[in-house]
Coordinates of C-alpha atoms and ligand atoms in Angstrom, one line a residue:
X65 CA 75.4 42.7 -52.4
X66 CA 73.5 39.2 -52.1
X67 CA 71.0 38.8 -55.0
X68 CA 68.2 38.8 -52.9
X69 CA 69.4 41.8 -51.0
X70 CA 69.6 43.5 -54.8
X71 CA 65.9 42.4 -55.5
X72 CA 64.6 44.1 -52.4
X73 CA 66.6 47.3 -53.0
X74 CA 65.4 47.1 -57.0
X75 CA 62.1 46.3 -55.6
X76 CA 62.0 49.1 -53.1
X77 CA 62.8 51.6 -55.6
X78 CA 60.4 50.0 -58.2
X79 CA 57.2 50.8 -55.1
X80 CA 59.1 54.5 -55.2
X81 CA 58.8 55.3 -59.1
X82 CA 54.9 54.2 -58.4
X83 CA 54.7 56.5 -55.8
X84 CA 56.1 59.5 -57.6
X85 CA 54.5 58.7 -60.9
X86 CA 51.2 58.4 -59.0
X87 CA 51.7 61.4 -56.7
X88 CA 52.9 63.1 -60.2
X89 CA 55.6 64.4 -57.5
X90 CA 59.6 63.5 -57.7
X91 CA 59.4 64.8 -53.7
X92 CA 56.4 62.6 -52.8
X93 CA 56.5 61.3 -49.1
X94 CA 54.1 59.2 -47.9
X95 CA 55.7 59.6 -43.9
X96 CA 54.6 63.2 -44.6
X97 CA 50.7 62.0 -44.2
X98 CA 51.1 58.5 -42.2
X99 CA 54.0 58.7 -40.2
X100 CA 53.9 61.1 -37.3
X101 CA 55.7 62.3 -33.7
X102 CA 53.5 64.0 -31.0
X103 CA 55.2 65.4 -28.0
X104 CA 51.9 65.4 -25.3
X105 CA 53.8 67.4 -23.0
X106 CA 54.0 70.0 -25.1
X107 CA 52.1 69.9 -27.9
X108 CA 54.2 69.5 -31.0
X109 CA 54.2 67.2 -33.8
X110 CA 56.4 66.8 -36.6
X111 CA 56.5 64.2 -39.7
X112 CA 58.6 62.4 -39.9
X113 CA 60.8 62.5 -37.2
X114 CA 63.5 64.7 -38.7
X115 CA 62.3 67.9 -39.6
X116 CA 62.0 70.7 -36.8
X117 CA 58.8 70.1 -34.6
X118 CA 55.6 72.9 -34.8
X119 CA 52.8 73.6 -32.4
X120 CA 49.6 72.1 -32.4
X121 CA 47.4 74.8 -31.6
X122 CA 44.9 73.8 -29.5
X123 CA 42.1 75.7 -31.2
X124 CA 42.4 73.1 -33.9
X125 CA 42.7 69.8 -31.7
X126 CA 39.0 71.3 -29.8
X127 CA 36.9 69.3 -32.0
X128 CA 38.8 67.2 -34.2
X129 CA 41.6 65.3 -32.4
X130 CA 43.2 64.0 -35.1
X131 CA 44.9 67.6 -35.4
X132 CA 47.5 66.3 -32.8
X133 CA 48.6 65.5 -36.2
X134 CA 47.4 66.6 -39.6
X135 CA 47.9 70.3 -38.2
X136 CA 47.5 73.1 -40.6
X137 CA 51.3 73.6 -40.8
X138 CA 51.6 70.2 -42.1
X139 CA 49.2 70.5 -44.7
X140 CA 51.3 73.3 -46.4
X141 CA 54.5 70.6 -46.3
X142 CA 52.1 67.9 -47.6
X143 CA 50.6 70.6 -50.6
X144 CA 54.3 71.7 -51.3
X145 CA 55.2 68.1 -51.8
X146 CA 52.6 67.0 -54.0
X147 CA 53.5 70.0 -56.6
X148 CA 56.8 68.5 -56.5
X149 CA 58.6 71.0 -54.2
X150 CA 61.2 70.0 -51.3
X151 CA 59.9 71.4 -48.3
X152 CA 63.2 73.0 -46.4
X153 CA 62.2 71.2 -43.4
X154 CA 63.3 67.7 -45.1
X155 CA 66.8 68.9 -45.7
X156 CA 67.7 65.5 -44.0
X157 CA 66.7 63.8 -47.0
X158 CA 68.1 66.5 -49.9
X159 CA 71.3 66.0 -48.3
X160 CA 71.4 62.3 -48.9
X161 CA 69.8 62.3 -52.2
X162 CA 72.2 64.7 -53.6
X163 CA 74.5 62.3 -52.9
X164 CA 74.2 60.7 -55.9
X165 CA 71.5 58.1 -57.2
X166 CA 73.9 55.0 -55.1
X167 CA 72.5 56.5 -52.0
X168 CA 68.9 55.7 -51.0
X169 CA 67.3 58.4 -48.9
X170 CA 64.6 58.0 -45.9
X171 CA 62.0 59.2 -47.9
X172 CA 62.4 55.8 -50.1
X173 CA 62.9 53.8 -47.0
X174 CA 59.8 55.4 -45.6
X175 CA 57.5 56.2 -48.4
X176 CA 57.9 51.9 -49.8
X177 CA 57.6 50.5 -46.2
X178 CA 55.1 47.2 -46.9
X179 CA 53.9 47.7 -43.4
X180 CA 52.4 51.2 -43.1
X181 CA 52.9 53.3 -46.2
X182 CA 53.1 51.7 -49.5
X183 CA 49.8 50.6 -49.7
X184 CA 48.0 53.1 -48.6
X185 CA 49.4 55.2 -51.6
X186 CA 46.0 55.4 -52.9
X187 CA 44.1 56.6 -50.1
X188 CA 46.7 59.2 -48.9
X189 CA 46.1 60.2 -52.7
X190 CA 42.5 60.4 -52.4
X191 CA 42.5 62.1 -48.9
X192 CA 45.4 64.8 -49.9
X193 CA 43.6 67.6 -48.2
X194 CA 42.0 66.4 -45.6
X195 CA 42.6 67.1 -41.9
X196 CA 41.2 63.7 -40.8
X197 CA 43.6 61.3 -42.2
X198 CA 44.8 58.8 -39.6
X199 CA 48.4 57.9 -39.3
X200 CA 49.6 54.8 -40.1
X201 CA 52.1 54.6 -37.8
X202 CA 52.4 57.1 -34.8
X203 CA 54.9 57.8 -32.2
X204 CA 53.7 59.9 -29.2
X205 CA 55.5 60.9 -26.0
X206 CA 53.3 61.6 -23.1
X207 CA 55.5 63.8 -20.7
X208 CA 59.3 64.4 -20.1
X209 CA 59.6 62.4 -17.1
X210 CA 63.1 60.7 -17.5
X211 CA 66.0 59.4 -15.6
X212 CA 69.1 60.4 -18.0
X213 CA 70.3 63.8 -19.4
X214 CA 72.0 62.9 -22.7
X215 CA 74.2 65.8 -24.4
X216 CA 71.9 66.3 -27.6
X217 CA 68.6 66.2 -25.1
X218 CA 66.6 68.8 -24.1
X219 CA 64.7 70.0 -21.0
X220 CA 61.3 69.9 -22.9
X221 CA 62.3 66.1 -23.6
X222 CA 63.8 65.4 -20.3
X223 CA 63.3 66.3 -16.7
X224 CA 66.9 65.5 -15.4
X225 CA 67.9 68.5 -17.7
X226 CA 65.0 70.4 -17.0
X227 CA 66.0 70.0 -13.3
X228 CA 70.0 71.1 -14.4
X229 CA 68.8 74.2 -16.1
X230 CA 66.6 75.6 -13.4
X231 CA 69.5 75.3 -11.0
X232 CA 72.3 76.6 -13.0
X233 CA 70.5 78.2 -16.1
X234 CA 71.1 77.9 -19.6
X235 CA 74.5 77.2 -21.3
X236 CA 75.7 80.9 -22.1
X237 CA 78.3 79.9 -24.0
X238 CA 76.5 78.8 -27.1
X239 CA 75.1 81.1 -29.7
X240 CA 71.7 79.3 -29.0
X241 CA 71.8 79.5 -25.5
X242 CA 71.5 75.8 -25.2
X243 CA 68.6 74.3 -22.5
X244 CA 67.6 78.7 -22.5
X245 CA 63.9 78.1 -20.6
X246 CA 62.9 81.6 -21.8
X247 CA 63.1 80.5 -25.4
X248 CA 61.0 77.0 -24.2
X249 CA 58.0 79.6 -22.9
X250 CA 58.1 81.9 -26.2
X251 CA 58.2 78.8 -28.4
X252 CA 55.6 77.4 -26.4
X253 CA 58.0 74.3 -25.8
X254 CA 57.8 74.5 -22.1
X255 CA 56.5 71.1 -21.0
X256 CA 53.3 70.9 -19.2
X257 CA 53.6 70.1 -15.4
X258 CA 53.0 66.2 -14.2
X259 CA 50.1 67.3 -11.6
X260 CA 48.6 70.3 -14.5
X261 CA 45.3 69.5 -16.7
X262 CA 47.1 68.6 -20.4
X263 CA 44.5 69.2 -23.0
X264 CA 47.3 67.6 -25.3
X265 CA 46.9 63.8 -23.3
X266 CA 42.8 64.8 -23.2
X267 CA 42.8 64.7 -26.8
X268 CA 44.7 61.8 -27.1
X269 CA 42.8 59.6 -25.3
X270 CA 39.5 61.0 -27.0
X271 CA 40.9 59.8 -30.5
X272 CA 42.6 56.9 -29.2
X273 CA 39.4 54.5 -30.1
X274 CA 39.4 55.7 -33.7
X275 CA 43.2 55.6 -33.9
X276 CA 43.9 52.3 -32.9
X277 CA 41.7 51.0 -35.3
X278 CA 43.4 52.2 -38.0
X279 CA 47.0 52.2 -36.3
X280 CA 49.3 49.4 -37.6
X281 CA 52.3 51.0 -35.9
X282 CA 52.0 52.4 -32.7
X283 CA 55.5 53.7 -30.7
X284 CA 55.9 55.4 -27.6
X285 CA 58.9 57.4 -26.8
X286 CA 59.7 60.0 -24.0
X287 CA 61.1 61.0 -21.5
X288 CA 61.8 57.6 -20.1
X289 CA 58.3 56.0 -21.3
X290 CA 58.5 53.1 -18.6
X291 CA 58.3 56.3 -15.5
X292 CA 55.0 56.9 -17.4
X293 CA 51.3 55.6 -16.3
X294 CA 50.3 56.7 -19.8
X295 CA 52.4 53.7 -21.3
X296 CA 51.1 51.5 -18.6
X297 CA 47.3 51.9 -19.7
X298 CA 48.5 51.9 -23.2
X299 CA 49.8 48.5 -22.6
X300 CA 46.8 47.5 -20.6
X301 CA 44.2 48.8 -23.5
X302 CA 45.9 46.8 -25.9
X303 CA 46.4 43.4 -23.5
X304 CA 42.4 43.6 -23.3
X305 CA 41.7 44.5 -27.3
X306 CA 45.2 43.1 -29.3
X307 CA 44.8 43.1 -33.1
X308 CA 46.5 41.1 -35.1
X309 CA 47.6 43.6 -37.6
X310 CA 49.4 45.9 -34.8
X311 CA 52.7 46.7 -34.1
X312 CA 53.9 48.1 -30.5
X313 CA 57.1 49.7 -30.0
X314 CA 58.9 51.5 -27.0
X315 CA 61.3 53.5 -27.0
X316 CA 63.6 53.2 -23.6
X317 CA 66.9 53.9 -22.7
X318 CA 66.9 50.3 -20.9
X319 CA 68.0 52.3 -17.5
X320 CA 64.8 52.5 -15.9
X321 CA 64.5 50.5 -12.2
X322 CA 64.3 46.5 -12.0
X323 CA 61.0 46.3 -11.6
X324 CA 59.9 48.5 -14.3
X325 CA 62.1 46.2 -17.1
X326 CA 60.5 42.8 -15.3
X327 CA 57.1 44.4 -15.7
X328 CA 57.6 45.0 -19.6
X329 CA 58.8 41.8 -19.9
X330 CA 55.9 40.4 -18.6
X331 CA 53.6 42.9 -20.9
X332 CA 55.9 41.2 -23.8
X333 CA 55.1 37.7 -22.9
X334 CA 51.2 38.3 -22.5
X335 CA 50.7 40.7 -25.0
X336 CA 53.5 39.6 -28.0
X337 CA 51.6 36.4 -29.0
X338 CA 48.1 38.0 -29.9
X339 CA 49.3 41.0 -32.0
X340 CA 51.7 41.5 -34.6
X341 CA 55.0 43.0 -33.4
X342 CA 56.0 44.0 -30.3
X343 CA 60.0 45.7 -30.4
X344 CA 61.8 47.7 -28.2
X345 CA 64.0 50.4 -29.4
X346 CA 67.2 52.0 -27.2
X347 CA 69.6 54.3 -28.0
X348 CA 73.6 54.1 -27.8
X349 CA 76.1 55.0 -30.5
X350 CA 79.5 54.7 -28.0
X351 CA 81.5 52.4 -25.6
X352 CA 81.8 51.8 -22.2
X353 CA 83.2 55.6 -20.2
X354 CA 82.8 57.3 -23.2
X355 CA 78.7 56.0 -23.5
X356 CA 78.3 57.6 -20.1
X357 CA 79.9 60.8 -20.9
X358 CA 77.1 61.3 -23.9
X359 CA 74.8 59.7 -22.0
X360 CA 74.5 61.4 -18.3
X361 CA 72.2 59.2 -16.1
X362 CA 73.7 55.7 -18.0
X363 CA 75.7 53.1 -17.1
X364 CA 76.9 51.3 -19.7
X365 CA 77.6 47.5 -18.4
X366 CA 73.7 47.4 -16.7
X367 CA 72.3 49.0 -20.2
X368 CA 73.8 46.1 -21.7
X369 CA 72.7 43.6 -18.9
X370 CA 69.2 44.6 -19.3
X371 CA 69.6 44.4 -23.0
X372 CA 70.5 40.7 -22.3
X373 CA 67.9 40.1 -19.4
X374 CA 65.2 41.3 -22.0
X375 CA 65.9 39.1 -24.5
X376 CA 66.7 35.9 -22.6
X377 CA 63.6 36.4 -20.7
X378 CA 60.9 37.0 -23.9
X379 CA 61.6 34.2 -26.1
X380 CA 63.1 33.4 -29.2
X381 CA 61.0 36.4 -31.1
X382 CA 61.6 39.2 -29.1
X383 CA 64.0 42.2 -30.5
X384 CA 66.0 45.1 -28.9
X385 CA 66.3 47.6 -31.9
X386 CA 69.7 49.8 -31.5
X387 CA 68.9 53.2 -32.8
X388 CA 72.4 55.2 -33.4
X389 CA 72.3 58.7 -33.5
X390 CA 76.4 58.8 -34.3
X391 CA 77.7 62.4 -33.8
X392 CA 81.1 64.0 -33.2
X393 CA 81.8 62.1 -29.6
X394 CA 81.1 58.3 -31.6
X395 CA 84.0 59.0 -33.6
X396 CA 86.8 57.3 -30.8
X397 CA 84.9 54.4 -29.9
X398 CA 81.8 53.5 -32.2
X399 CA 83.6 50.1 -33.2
X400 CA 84.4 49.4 -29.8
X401 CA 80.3 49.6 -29.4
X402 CA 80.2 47.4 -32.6
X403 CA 82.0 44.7 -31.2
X404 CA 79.6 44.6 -27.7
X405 CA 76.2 44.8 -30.1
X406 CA 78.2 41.5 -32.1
X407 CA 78.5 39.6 -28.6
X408 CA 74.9 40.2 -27.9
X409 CA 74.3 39.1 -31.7
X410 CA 76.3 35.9 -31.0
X411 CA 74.4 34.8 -28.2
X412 CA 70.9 35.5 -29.5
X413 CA 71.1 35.9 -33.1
X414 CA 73.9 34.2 -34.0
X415 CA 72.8 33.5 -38.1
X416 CA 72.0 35.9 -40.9
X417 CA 68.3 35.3 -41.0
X418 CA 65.9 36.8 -37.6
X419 CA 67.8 39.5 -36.5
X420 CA 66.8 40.1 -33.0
X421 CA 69.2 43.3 -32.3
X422 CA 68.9 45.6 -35.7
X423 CA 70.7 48.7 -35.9
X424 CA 69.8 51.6 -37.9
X425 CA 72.1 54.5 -38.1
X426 CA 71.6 58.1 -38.4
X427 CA 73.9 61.1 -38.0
X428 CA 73.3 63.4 -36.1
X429 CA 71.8 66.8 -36.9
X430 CA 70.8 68.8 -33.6
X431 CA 72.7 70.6 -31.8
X432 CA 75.1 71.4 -34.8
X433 CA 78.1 71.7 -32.9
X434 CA 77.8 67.8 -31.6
X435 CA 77.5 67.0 -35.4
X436 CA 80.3 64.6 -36.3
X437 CA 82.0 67.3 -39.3
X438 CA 82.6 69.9 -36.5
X439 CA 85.7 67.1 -35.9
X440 CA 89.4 68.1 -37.5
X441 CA 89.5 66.4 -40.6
X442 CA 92.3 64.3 -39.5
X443 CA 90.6 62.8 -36.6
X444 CA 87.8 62.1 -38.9
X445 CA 89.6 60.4 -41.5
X446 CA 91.5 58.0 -38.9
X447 CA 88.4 57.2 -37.0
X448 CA 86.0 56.5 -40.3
X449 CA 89.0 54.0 -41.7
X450 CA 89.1 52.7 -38.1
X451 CA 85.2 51.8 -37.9
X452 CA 85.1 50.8 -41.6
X453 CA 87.6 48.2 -41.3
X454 CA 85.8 47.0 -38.6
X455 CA 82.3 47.2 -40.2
X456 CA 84.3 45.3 -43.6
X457 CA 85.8 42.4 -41.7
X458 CA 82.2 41.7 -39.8
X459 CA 80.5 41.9 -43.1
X460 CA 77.7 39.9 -44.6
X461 CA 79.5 40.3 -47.6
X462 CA 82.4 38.0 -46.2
X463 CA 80.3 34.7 -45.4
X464 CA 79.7 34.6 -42.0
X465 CA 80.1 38.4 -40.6
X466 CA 77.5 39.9 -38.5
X467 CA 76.9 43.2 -39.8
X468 CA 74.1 43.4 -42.3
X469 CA 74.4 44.8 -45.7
X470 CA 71.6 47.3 -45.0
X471 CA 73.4 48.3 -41.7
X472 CA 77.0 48.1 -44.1
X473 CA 75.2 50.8 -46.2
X474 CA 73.6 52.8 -43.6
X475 CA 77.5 53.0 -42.4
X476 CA 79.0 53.7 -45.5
X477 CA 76.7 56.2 -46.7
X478 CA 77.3 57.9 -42.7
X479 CA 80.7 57.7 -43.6
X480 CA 80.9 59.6 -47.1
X481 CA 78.7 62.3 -45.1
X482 CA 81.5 62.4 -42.5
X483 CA 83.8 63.3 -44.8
X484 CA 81.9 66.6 -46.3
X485 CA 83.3 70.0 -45.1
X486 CA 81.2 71.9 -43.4
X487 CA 81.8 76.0 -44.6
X488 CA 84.6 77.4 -42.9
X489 CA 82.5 80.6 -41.2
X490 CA 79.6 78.0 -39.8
X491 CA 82.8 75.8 -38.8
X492 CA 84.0 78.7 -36.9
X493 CA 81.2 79.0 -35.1
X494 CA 80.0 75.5 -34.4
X495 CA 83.9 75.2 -33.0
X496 CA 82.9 78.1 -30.7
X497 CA 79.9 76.4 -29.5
X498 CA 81.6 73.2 -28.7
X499 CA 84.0 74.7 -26.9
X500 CA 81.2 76.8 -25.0
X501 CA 79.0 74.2 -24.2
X502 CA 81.6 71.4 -23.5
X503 CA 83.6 73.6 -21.1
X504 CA 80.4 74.2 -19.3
X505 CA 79.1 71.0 -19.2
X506 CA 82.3 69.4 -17.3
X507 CA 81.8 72.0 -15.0
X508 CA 78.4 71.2 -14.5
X509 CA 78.7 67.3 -14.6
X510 CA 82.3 66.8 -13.0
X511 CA 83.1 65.3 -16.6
X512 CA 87.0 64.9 -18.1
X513 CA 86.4 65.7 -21.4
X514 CA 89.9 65.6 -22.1
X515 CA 90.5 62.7 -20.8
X516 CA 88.3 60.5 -22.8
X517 CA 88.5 62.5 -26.1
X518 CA 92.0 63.7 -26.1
X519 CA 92.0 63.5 -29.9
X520 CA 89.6 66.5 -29.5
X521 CA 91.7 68.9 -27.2
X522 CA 92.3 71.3 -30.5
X523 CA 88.6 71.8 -29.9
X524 CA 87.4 71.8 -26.2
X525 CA 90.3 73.9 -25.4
X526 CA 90.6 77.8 -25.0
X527 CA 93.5 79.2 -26.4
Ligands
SF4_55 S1 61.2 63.5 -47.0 FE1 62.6 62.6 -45.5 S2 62.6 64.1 -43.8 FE2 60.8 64.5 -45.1 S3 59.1 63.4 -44.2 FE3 60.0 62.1 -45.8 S4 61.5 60.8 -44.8 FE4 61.0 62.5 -43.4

């Protein structure tokens, strides 16, 4: 590690000790009060964005809007926290911090981030129990509206799937019944129609004057946010009042039509100067066949045209953020990936200083049977040298490599998880729910499976 790479890690966790010896909590969050996700189409929220999302129920949004996020359920999390508890619904962050103290855990990442949560420590502190506090930095999407049906999506998150599972029902062949609309209605996930009232979007734009002025990071997600007019007026509302304390970031799978990707450029070029960030953020944590296969709807060449199009058309400042969500199907190809995101870094970012094409890497949880440990061990081990040699010789730590230490870490720490064993009876069954869902899904998608992931067969295949 660099020495100045060490001083931000020692510095980060100095901000953490303040914040637990302040908070008198050793399971303080800060995301827990000013980060939050608000599905509009549905009315759910969670904070951050890896516990299980809850309702918003609407008699508390009726008159205080803010309750789209400091719901009463979130209180409870926030009071458990602050007498030191781990609420179960941040097992994401127990599982890394049991790793050992080498290991730095999102709730550090979040809780000391300069730009939104380390110094409001002292007001979060002084506003612990009230259902008023604003979020620092808030991701919303408006509706499900989308173009692309990835594997570990949903129907309440995307229409393409939505529009799958009313015509061929839910995938009986997992325990959970995956895409199963009946359990949607019950859990009140069922996404509100385009053309119905949405009380959700109503109370958004009612706090929407109040939030923005206390908003430093603002992110819109989906769906596909570009088919959206919500993100449209968003954009326009902040052209005509930017700050220049506020970040803007969008969430898009880089797939939507020509003329949608030429108009955010053009929001990008008016609107980047006057505030303080303005990122994009996609998604892809595989190569080329094997991309498309994960990601229904996608094709991989034009998602990395447009990647290139964006940022040779928005200036020297602009960034396309590569958010990895690496599950079981990353494991044959996730260097081959590596080596496309280092040709883009080449051409536009090509020294260790701005990068203008980060990566951050997370496993992934949901559904279980896509997580990468449902893999034979064997087929782990192999793939995990595989990528790590790769991640190794493009290093930071080796002069002139392209891979940043943060992202090296992220990577390593992915890998050490890899390797854990899940229990052999929830192996058992997370086996039967690959097979049960995979099976289905070729049916359903004319997909080959086996042909791509033939390193897999022992699990896609019925004896
Ligand atoms: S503890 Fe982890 S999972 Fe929980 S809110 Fe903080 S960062 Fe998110």
């Amino acid at each position: 590690m660099s020495n100045e790479n060490k001083k931000n890690v020692e510095n980060m966790l100095e901000r953490m000790k303040t914040v637990e010896k302040e908070s008198k909590s050793e399971s303080m969050c800060l995301a827990k009060w000013l980060q939050s996700t608000v599905y509009l189409m549905n009315g759910h929220t969670h904070s951050c964005h890896h516990p299980a999302v809850h309702k918003i129920p609407l008699e508390e949004i009726k008159d205080n809007p803010s309750a789209l996020h400091n719901t009463q359920y979130k209180m409870q999390q926030r009071e458990a926290m602050l007498k030191g508890q781990r609420p179960p619904e941040c097992q994401y962050c127990w599982n890394i911090e049991d790793l050992g103290k080498q290991h730095i855990s999102d709730r550090t990442y979040k809780s000391t981030d300069e730009a939104w949560a380390f110094p409001n420590l002292q007001k979060v502190l002084e506003m612990r129990d009230s259902n008023k506090i604003a979020p620092t930095y808030l991701e919303v999407a408006f509706e499900n509206l989308c173009n692309m049906k990835c594997m570990y999506c949903t129907p309440d998150i995307s229409s393409k799937w939505m529009e799958e599972i009313s015509t061929h029902g839910p995938y009986m062949g997992t325990s959970r019944k995956v895409g199963d609309l009946a359990w949607l209605k019950k859990t009140g996930k069922y996404p509100m129609g385009r053309s119905e009232e949405n009380p959700y979007i109503d109370a958004f734009w009612k706090w929407w004057p109040e939030l923005y002025q206390n908003l430093k990071t603002f992110r819109i997600t989906g769906g596909e946010p570009l088919l959206s007019k919500n993100t449209w007026r968003v954009l326009e509302e902040i052209k005509n009042n930017p700050r220049a304390d506020f970040s803007l970031a969008i969430n898009t799978n880089m797939q939507a039509p020509d003329e949608l990707i030429e108009r955010l450029i053009d929001y990008y070029n008016d609107i980047a100067p006057k505030i303080k960030n303005f990122d994009i953020y996609t998604s892809c944590e595989a190569h080329g066949k094997h991309a498309e296969y994960i990601r229904t709807g996608m094709n991989y060449d034009s998602f990395l045209e447009n990647i290139n199009k964006y940022l040779r058309m928005t200036g020297s400042h602009s960034r396309v953020h590569l958010m990895i969500t690496f599950n079981i199907l990353s494991l044959s190809t996730f260097d081959k990936f590596l080596e496309d995101v280092l040709k883009i870094r080449r051409e536009f970012s090509p020294d260790i200083g701005y990068n203008r094409v980060p990566m951050m890497i997370n496993y992934l949880m949901w559904p279980q049977f896509q997580n990468v440990r449902v893999a034979p061990v064997k087929v782990r081990k192999a793939s995990i040298e595989r990528i790590m040699n790769f991640v190794n010789a493009n290093s930071q730590k080796n002069g002139n490599g392209l891979i940043y230490l943060e992202e090296v870490d992220q990577i390593e720490r992915l890998s050490e998880y890899a390797m854990q064993e899940l229990d052999p009876k929830d192996l058992k069954l997370q086996v039967n729910d690959f097979r049960g869902f995979f099976n289905e899904f070729d049916r359903r998608r004319k997909g080959s499976f086996l042909e791509l992931f033939p390193e897999l067969r022992s699990l896609y295949s019925f004896f």
